[in-house]
XYZ file of C-alpha atoms in Angstrom:
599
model
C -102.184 -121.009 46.283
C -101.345 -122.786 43.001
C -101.869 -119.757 40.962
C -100.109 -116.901 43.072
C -97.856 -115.211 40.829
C -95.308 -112.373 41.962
C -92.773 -109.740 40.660
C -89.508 -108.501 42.888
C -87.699 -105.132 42.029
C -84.634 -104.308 43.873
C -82.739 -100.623 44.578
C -80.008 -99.217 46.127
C -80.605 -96.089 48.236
C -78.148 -93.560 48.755
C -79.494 -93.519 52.350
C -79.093 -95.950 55.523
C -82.396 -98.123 56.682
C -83.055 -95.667 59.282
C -83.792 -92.479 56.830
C -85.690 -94.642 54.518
C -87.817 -97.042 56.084
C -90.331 -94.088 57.718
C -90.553 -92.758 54.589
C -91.122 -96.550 52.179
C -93.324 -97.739 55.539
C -95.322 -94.673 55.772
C -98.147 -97.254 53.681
C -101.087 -94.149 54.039
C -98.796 -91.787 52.630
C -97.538 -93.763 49.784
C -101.310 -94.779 48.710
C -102.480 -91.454 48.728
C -99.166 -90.347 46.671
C -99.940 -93.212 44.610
C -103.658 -91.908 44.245
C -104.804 -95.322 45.161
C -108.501 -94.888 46.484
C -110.028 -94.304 50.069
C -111.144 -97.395 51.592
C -113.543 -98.097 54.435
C -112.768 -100.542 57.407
C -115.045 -102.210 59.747
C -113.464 -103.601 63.229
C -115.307 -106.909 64.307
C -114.565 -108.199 67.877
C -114.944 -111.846 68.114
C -116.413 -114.083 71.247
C -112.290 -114.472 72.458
C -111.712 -110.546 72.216
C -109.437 -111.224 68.689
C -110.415 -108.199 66.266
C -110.987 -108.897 62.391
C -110.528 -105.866 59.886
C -112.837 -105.762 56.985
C -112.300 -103.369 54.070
C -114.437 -101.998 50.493
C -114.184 -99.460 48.149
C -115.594 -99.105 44.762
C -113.580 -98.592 41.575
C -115.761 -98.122 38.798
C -118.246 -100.543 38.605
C -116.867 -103.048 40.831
C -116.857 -103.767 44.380
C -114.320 -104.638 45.949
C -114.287 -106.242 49.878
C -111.518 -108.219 51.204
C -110.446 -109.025 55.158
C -107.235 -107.367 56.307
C -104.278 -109.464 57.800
C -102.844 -107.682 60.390
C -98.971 -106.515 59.175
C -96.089 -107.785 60.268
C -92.399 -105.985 60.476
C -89.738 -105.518 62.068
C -88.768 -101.428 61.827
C -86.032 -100.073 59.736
C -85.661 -104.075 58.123
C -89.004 -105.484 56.436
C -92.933 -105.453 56.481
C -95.462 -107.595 54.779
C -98.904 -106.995 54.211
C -101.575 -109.227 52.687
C -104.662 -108.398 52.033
C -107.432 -112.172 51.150
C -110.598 -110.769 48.773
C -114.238 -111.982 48.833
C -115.028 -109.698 45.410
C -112.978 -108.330 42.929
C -110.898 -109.542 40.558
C -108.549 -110.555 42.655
C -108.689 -113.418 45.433
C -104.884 -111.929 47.494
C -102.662 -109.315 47.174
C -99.185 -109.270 49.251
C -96.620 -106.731 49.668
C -93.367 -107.462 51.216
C -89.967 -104.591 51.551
C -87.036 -105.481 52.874
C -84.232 -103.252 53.711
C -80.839 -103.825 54.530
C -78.072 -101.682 55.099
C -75.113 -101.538 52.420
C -71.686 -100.764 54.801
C -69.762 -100.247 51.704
C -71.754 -97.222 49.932
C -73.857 -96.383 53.866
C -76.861 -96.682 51.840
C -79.078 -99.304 52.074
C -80.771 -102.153 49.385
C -84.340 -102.492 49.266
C -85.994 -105.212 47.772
C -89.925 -104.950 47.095
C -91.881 -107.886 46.496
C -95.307 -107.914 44.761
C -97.690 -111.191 44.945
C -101.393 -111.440 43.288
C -103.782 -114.145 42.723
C -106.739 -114.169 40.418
C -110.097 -115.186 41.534
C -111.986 -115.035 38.157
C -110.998 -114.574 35.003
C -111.240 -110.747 34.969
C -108.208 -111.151 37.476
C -106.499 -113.678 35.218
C -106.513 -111.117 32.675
C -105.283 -108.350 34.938
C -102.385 -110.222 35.705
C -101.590 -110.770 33.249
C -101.584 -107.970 30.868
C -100.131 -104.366 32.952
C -100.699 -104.844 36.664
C -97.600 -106.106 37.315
C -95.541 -103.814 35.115
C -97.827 -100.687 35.629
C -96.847 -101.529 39.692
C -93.386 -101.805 39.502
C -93.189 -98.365 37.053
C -95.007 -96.537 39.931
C -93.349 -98.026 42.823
C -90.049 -97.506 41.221
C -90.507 -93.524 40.838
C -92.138 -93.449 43.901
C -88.933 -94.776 45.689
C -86.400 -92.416 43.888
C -88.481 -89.743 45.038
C -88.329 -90.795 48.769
C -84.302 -91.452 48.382
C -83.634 -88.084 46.781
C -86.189 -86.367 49.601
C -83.658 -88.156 52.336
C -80.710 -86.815 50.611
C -82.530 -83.511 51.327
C -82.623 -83.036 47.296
C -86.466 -82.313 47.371
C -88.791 -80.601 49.167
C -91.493 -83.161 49.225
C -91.195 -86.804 50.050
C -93.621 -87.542 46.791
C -94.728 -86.097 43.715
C -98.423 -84.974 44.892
C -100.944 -82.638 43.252
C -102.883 -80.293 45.480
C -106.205 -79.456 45.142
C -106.718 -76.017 43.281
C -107.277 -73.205 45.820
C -110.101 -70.196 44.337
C -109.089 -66.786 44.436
C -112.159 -66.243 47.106
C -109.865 -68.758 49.457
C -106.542 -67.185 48.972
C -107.925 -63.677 50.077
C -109.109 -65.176 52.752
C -106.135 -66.791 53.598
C -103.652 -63.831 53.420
C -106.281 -62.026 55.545
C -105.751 -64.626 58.418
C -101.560 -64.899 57.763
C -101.835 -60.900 58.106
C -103.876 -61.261 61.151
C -101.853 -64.014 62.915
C -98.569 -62.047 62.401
C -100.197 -59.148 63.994
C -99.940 -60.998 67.100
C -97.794 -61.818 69.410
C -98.252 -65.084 68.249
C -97.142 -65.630 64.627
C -93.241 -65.373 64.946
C -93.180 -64.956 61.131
C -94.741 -68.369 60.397
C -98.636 -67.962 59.346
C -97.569 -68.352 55.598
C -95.570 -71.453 56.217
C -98.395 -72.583 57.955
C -101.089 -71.303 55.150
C -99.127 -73.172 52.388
C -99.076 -76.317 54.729
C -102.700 -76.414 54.596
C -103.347 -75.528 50.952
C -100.861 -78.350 49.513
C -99.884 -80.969 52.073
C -100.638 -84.509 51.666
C -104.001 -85.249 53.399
C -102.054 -87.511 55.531
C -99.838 -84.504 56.775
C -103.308 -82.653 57.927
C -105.685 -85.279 59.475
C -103.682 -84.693 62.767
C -101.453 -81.274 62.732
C -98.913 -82.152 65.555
C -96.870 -78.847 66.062
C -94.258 -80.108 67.855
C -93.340 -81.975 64.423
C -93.583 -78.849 62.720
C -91.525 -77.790 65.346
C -88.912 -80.352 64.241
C -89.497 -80.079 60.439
C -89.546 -76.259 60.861
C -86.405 -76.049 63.247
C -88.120 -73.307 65.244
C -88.834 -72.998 68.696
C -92.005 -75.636 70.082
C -93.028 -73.117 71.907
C -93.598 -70.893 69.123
C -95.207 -73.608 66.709
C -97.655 -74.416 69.550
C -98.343 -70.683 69.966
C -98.211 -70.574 65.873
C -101.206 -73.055 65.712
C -103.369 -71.416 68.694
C -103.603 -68.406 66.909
C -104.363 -69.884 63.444
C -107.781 -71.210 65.008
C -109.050 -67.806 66.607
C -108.281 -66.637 63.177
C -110.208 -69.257 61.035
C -107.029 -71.297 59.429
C -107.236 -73.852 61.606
C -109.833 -75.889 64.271
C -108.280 -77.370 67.521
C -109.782 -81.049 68.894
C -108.480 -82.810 72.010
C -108.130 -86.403 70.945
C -108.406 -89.525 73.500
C -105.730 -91.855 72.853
C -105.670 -95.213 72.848
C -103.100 -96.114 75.437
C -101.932 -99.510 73.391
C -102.034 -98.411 69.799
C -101.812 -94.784 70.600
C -104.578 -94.199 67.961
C -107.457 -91.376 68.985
C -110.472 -93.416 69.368
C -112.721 -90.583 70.378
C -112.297 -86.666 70.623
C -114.065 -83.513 71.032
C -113.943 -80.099 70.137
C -113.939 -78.863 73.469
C -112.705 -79.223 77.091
C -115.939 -79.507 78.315
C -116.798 -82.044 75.656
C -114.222 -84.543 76.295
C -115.440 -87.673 76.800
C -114.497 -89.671 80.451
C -113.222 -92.511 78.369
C -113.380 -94.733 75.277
C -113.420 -97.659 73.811
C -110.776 -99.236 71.228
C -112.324 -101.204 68.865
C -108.540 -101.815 67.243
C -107.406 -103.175 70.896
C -110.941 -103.975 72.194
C -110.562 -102.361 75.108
C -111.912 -99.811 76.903
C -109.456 -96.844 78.694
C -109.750 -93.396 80.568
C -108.433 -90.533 80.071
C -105.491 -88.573 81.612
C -103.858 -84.950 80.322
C -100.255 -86.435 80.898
C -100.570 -89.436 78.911
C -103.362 -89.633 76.582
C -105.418 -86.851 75.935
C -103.509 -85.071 72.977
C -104.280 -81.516 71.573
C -103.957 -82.184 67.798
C -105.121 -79.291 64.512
C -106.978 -79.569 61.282
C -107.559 -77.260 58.611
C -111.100 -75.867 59.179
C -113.279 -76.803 56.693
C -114.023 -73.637 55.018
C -110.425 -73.796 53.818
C -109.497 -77.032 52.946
C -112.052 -79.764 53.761
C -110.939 -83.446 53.828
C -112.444 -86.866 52.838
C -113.447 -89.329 55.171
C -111.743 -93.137 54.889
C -108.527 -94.644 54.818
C -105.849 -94.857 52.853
C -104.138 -97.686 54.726
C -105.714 -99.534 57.763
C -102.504 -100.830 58.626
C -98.709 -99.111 58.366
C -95.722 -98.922 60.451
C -95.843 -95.502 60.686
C -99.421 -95.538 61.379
C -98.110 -96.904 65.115
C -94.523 -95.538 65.183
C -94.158 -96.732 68.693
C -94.469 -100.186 67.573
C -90.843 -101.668 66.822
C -91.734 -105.101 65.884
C -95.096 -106.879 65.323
C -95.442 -110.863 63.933
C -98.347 -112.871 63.439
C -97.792 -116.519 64.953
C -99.681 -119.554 64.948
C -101.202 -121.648 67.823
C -97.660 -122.991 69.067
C -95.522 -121.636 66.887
C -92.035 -120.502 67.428
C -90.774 -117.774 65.132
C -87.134 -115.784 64.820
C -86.910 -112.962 62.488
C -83.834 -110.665 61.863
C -84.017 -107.679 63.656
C -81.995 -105.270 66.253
C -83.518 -102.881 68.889
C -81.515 -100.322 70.347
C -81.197 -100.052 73.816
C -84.460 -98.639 76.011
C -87.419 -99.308 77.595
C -90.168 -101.701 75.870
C -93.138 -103.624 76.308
C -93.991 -107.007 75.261
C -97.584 -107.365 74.668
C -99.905 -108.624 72.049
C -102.302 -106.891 69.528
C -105.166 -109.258 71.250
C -106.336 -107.955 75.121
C -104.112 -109.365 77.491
C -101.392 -109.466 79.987
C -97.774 -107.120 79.175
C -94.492 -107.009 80.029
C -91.962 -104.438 80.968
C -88.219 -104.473 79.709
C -85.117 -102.649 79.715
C -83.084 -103.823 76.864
C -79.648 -103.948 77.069
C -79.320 -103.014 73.706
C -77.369 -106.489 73.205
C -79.313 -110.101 72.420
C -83.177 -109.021 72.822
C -85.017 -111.623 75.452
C -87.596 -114.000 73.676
C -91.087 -112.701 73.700
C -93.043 -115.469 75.454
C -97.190 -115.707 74.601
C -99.185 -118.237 77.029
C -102.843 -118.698 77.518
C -102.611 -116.219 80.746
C -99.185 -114.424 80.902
C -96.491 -112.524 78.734
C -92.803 -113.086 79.665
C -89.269 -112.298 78.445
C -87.629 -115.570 78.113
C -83.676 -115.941 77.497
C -82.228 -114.082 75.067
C -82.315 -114.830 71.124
C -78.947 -115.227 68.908
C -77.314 -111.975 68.084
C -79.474 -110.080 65.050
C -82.398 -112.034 65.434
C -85.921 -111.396 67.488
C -87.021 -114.734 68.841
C -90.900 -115.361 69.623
C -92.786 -118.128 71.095
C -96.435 -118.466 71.352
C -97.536 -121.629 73.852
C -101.044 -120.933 73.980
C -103.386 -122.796 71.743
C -104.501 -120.076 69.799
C -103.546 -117.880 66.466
C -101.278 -114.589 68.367
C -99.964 -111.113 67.251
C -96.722 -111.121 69.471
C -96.415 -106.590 69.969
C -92.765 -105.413 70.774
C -93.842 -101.567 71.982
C -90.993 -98.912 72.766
C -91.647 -97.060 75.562
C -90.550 -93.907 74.383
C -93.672 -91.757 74.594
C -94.470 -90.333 70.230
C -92.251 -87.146 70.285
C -95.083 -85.375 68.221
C -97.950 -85.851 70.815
C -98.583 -82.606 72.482
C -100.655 -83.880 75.584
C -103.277 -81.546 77.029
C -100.620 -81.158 80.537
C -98.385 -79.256 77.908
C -100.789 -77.213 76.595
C -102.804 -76.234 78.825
C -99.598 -74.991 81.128
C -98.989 -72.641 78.037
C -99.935 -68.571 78.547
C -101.030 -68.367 75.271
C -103.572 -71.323 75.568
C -104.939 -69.525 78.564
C -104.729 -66.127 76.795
C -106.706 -67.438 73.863
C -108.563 -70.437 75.025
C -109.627 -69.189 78.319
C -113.275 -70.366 77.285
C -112.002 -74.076 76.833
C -112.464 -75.196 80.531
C -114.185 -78.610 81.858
C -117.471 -78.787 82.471
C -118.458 -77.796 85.539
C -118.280 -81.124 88.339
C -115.462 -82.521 86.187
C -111.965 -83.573 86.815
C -109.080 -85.205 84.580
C -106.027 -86.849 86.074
C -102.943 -84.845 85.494
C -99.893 -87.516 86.124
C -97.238 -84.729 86.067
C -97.573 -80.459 86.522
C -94.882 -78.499 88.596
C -96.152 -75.433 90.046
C -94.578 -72.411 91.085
C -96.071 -69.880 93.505
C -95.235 -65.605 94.508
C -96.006 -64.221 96.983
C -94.802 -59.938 97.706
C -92.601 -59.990 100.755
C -93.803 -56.918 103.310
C -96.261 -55.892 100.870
C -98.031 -53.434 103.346
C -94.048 -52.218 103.957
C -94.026 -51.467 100.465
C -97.434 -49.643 100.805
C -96.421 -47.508 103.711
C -93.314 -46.309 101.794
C -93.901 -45.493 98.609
C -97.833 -44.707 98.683
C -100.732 -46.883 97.448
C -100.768 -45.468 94.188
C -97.646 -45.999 93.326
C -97.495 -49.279 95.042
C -100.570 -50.619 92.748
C -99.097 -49.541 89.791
C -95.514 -51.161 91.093
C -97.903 -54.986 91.737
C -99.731 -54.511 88.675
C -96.437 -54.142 86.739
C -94.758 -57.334 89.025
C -97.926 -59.425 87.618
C -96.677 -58.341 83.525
C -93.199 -58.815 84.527
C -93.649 -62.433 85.860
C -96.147 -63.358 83.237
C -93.644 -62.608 80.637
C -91.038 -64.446 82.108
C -93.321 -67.383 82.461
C -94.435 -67.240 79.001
C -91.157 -67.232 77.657
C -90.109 -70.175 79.827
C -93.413 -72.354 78.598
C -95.565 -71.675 81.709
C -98.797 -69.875 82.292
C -100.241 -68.337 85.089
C -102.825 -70.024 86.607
C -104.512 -67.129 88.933
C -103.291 -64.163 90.974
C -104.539 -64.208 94.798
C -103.547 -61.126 96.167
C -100.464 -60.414 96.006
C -99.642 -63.956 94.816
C -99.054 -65.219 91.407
C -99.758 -69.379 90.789
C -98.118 -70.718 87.500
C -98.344 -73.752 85.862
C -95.329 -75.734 83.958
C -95.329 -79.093 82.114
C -91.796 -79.453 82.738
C -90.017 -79.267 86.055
C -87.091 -77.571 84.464
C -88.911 -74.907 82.990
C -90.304 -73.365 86.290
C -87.181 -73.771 87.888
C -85.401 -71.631 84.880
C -88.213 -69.152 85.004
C -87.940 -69.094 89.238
C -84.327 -68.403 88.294
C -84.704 -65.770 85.535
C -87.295 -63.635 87.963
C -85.469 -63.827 91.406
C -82.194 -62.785 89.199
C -83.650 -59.744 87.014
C -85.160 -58.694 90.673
C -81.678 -58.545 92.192
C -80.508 -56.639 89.232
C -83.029 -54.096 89.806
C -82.165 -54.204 93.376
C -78.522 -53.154 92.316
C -79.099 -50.251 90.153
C -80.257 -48.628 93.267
C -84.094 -48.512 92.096
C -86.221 -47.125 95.087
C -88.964 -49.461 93.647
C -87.902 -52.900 94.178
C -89.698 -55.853 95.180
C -88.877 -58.420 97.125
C -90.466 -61.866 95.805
C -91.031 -65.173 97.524
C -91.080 -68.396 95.385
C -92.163 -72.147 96.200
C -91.678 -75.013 93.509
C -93.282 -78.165 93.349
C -94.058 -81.038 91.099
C -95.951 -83.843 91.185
C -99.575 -85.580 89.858
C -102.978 -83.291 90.390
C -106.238 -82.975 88.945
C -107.342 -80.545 86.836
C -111.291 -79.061 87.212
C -112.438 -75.793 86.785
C -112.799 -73.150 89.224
C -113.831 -69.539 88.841
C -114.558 -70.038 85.132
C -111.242 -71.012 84.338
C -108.779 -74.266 84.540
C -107.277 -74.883 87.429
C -105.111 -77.103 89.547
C -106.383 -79.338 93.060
C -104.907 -81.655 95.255
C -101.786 -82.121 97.680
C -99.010 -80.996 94.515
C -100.948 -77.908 94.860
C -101.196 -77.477 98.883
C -96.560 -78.135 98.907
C -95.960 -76.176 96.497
C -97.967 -73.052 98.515
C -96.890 -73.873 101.777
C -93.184 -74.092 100.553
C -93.453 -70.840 98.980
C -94.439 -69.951 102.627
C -91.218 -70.890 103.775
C -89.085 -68.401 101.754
C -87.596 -65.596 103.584
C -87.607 -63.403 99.915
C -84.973 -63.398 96.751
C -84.191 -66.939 97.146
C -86.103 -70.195 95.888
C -87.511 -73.213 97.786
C -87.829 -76.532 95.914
C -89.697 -78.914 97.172
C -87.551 -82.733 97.971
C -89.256 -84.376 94.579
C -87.599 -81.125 92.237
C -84.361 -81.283 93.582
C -84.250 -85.212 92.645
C -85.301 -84.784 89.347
C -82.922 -85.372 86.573
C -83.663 -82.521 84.336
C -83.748 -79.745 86.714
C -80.250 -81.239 87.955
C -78.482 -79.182 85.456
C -79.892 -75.798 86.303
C -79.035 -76.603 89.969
C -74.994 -76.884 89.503
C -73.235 -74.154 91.319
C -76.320 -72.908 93.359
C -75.648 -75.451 96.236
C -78.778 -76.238 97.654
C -79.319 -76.134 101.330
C -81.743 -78.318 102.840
C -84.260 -77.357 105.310
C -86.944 -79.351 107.788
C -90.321 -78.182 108.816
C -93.886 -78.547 109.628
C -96.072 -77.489 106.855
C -99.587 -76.828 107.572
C -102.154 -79.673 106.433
C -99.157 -82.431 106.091
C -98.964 -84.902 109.126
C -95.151 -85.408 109.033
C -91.895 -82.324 108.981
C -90.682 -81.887 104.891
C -87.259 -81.600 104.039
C -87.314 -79.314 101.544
C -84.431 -76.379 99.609
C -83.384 -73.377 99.072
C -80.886 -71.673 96.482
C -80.035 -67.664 96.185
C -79.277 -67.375 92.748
């Protein structure tokens, strides 16, 4: 384009790559921060399944459409986004960063580059007057902001202005912080939370993940989860469960409820169509409610690195091209895919020279590895291609509905929010732990039944409080019997530990009340539906982990052959020598090996 004209500013950061580029790629952020205007996007699918992205907005009197060239980068080292007009006074626009690492200082360098073409003469004159030097003013303060917020020197990433709050709102709101922190619930946090609300960026609030508040808190998950729960039964916040796409990890449908939630969707961003399942892609995800802080529908940036955090690399490549960019992946799991429907491709990386990413007609490959620093791809089909380098690192922020749900005080609160009835949602991991009272009549006989109700009642607070604390939740009480639910294997066994060892401390102060409890641990994939009003847990995970509880003789733990191999419960096992044990369990065809600690 004869008459593309563009501007370059460089900077030094007193940072490395890796603490700047999620806060200079975070595009949504930095246009809202920027106070750059909402914009709407349509998704088009064409005949061969390849998605175009269509944007407007209106600024004053004009408006302005344009189609939307899907980004490409490389994380932590460069992105470039271009963006071809059909109105306006402009006919392109082009962004490109770059970021390199500076061994010398341990900063880094980043070099911005802005391109613009006119396509009348109202652009003409726009470029050539302030747009250029109006741009690089803003970007400029915009970047020292996000270097000293690195260096931990601020307390926001960008200069922002909140919207004003009325008097009539901030009552309300110290009612609700007063309310949460009368609860269990609040752990001192409700007016952390309340200022979140009243003067994040927009982009902080559309999805309210608090396992990153967690992280930017440095409190307990458990009691930023809990934090949140509590905030909606007191009006701060609303809670939606969010279908994720399971390629771009974006929530292409949601509901406010359990039984709501839709059986599956359809990405119009991937163009494909997926189900749902609490372990990987049904996410439980806040919002201010509206009556406190309502927010504007649009977008501030179709397209962003951090929009898709997941995604380490993504390049644009011609029908046959071959393409090497710089770039270095650490070592992990990834997929090689492409933004289009289509075949993917599993890969453990090394860490050292990253394999070629290999696009046919019908298949994705890893080919032989590129040249050290650089990220090789090759597209043989006949066809334009957006070669997709995906880490398989599940987003740390996503609290999946498996986690929640297996959380006493979403059962405590939420014990409404149940499927509808006749439904049932995949759960790809749970472990379950079940009681049982060993010689409960014994117990009867002895002490008397009055005293022995009041002794089970109390066993069912003392185990529920352990399991809280060790982020389960019970499930039901049959009996005598207590069924919990953890998303975590290592978090029953800790809490199997915790009860079976404050039990033998009772036992040893010589208490003429103690109990004698049986315990049975399991993990593995189940389906959860809803039974007597409330969720619950079917399926064969569900039958072991019962019948191994059977198979405790009292004071000691059996784990079933899948939670002894797991990794993270590995730790909690050293010095407790498991023994293993064969059997017959009712309603499985073949003997279980199965084992059993005294802790």
């Amino acid at each position: 384009m004869s008459d593309l004209q563009s501007r370059s500013w460089t900077w030094d950061f007193k940072n490395p790559p890796a603490a700047i580029w999620p806060l200079l790629a975070d595009t949504a952020r930095f246009n809202e921060a920027a106070r750059l205007p909402r914009h709407k996007i349509t998704e088009i699918a064409g005949p061969d399944g390849v998605v175009a992205y269509f944007g407007e907005v209106k600024i004053g009197p004009f408006e302005i459409k344009w189609q939307e060239r899907p980004v490409n980068w490389v994380s932590e080292q460069f992105f470039e986004h271009i963006r071809d007009f059909s109105s306006g006074p402009l006919a392109l626009l082009g962004a490109h960063l770059k970021i390199e690492g500076n061994p010398a200082t341990g900063g880094a360098t980043g070099t911005y580059t802005l391109s613009a073409a006119p396509r009348n003469w109202l652009g003409k004159l726009l470029l050539a007057t302030k747009f250029f030097a109006s741009s690089g003013e803003t970007f400029g303060r915009m970047v020292a902001e996000a270097d000293r917020y690195a260096a931990g020197e601020a307390p926001t990433i960008f200069s922002y202005a909140a919207p004003e709050t009325s008097a009539e709102t901030r009552t309300k709101i110290d009612r609700m912080v007063a309310e949460i922190e009368a609860t269990p619930n609040g752990h001192g946090l409700a007016r952390r939370l309340a200022e979140h609300v009243l003067t994040a960026q927009e982009v902080d609030l559309w999805h309210i993940r608090p396992l990153g508040l967690a992280r930017d808190w440095a409190v307990p998950e458990r009691h930023a989860i809990e934090l949140c729960l509590q905030a909606v039964k007191a009006g701060l916040l609303e809670l939606r469960w969010d279908i994720l796409c399971p390629r771009c990890r974006v929530a292409k449908a949601w509901s406010g409820g359990l039984d709501r939630l839709p059986t599956g969707a359809h990405c119009s961003s991937c163009n494909i169509d997926y189900d749902r399942d609490f372990s990987k892609n049904v996410e439980a995800s806040f919002r201010p409610a509206a009556a406190i802080r309502s927010l504007e529908s649009g977008e501030y940036c179709m397209w962003g690195p951090m929009s898709v955090p997941h995604v380490r690399a993504q390049i644009h490549l011609k029908a046959g091209e071959v393409r090497e960019v710089p770039g270095r992946l650490l070592p992990g799991p990834y997929r090689l895919r492409t933004l289009e429907p289509g075949p993917e491709c599993d890969i453990q990386h090394d860490g050292l020279n990253f394999p070629t990413h290999i696009i046919t007609a019908d298949e994705i490959s890893a080919g032989d590895a590129a040249q050290p620093g650089l990220l090789r791809f090759e597209n043989r089909s006949n066809r334009p291609r957006i070669a997709i380098i995906e880490s398989r690192h599940w987003v740390a922020d996503c609290l999946t509905a498996d986690r929640i749900t297996a959380l006493q005080a979403f059962r405590d609160l939420f014990s409404e929010d149940v499927l509808r009835p006749g439904d049932e949602v995949a759960v790809g991991r749970v472990a379950l732990l079940f009681s049982d009272l060993k010689a409960s009549t014994a117990l009867y006989q002895r002490i008397g039944d009055a005293a022995a109700y009041h002794l089970v009642r109390d066993h069912f607070a003392f185990m529920a409080d352990i399991i809280r604390h060790h982020d389960g939740a019970v499930v039901k009480t049959i009996g005598d019997a207590v069924m919990a639910a953890f998303a975590k294997p290592e978090d029953a066994l800790q809490a199997a530990l915790a009860i079976q060892r404050d039990l033998a401390e009772r036992d040893a102060a010589g208490s003429d009340k103690t109990i004698i409890i049986k315990l049975g641990l399991h993990q593995g994939s189940s389906i959860a539906v809803t039974l007597n009003d409330r969720l619950d847990y079917f399926g064969s995970t569900v039958n072991m982990a019962a019948r191994l509880q059977g198979q405790s003789v009292g004071g000691d733990i059996v784990l079933s052959q899948e939670m002894v191999d797991d990794p993270t419960v590995a730790p909690a096992l050293t010095g407790l020598r498991p023994q293993a044990d064969r059997a017959a369990l009712k309603g499985f065809a073949e003997p279980l090996t199965f084992y059993r600690i005294t802790p």
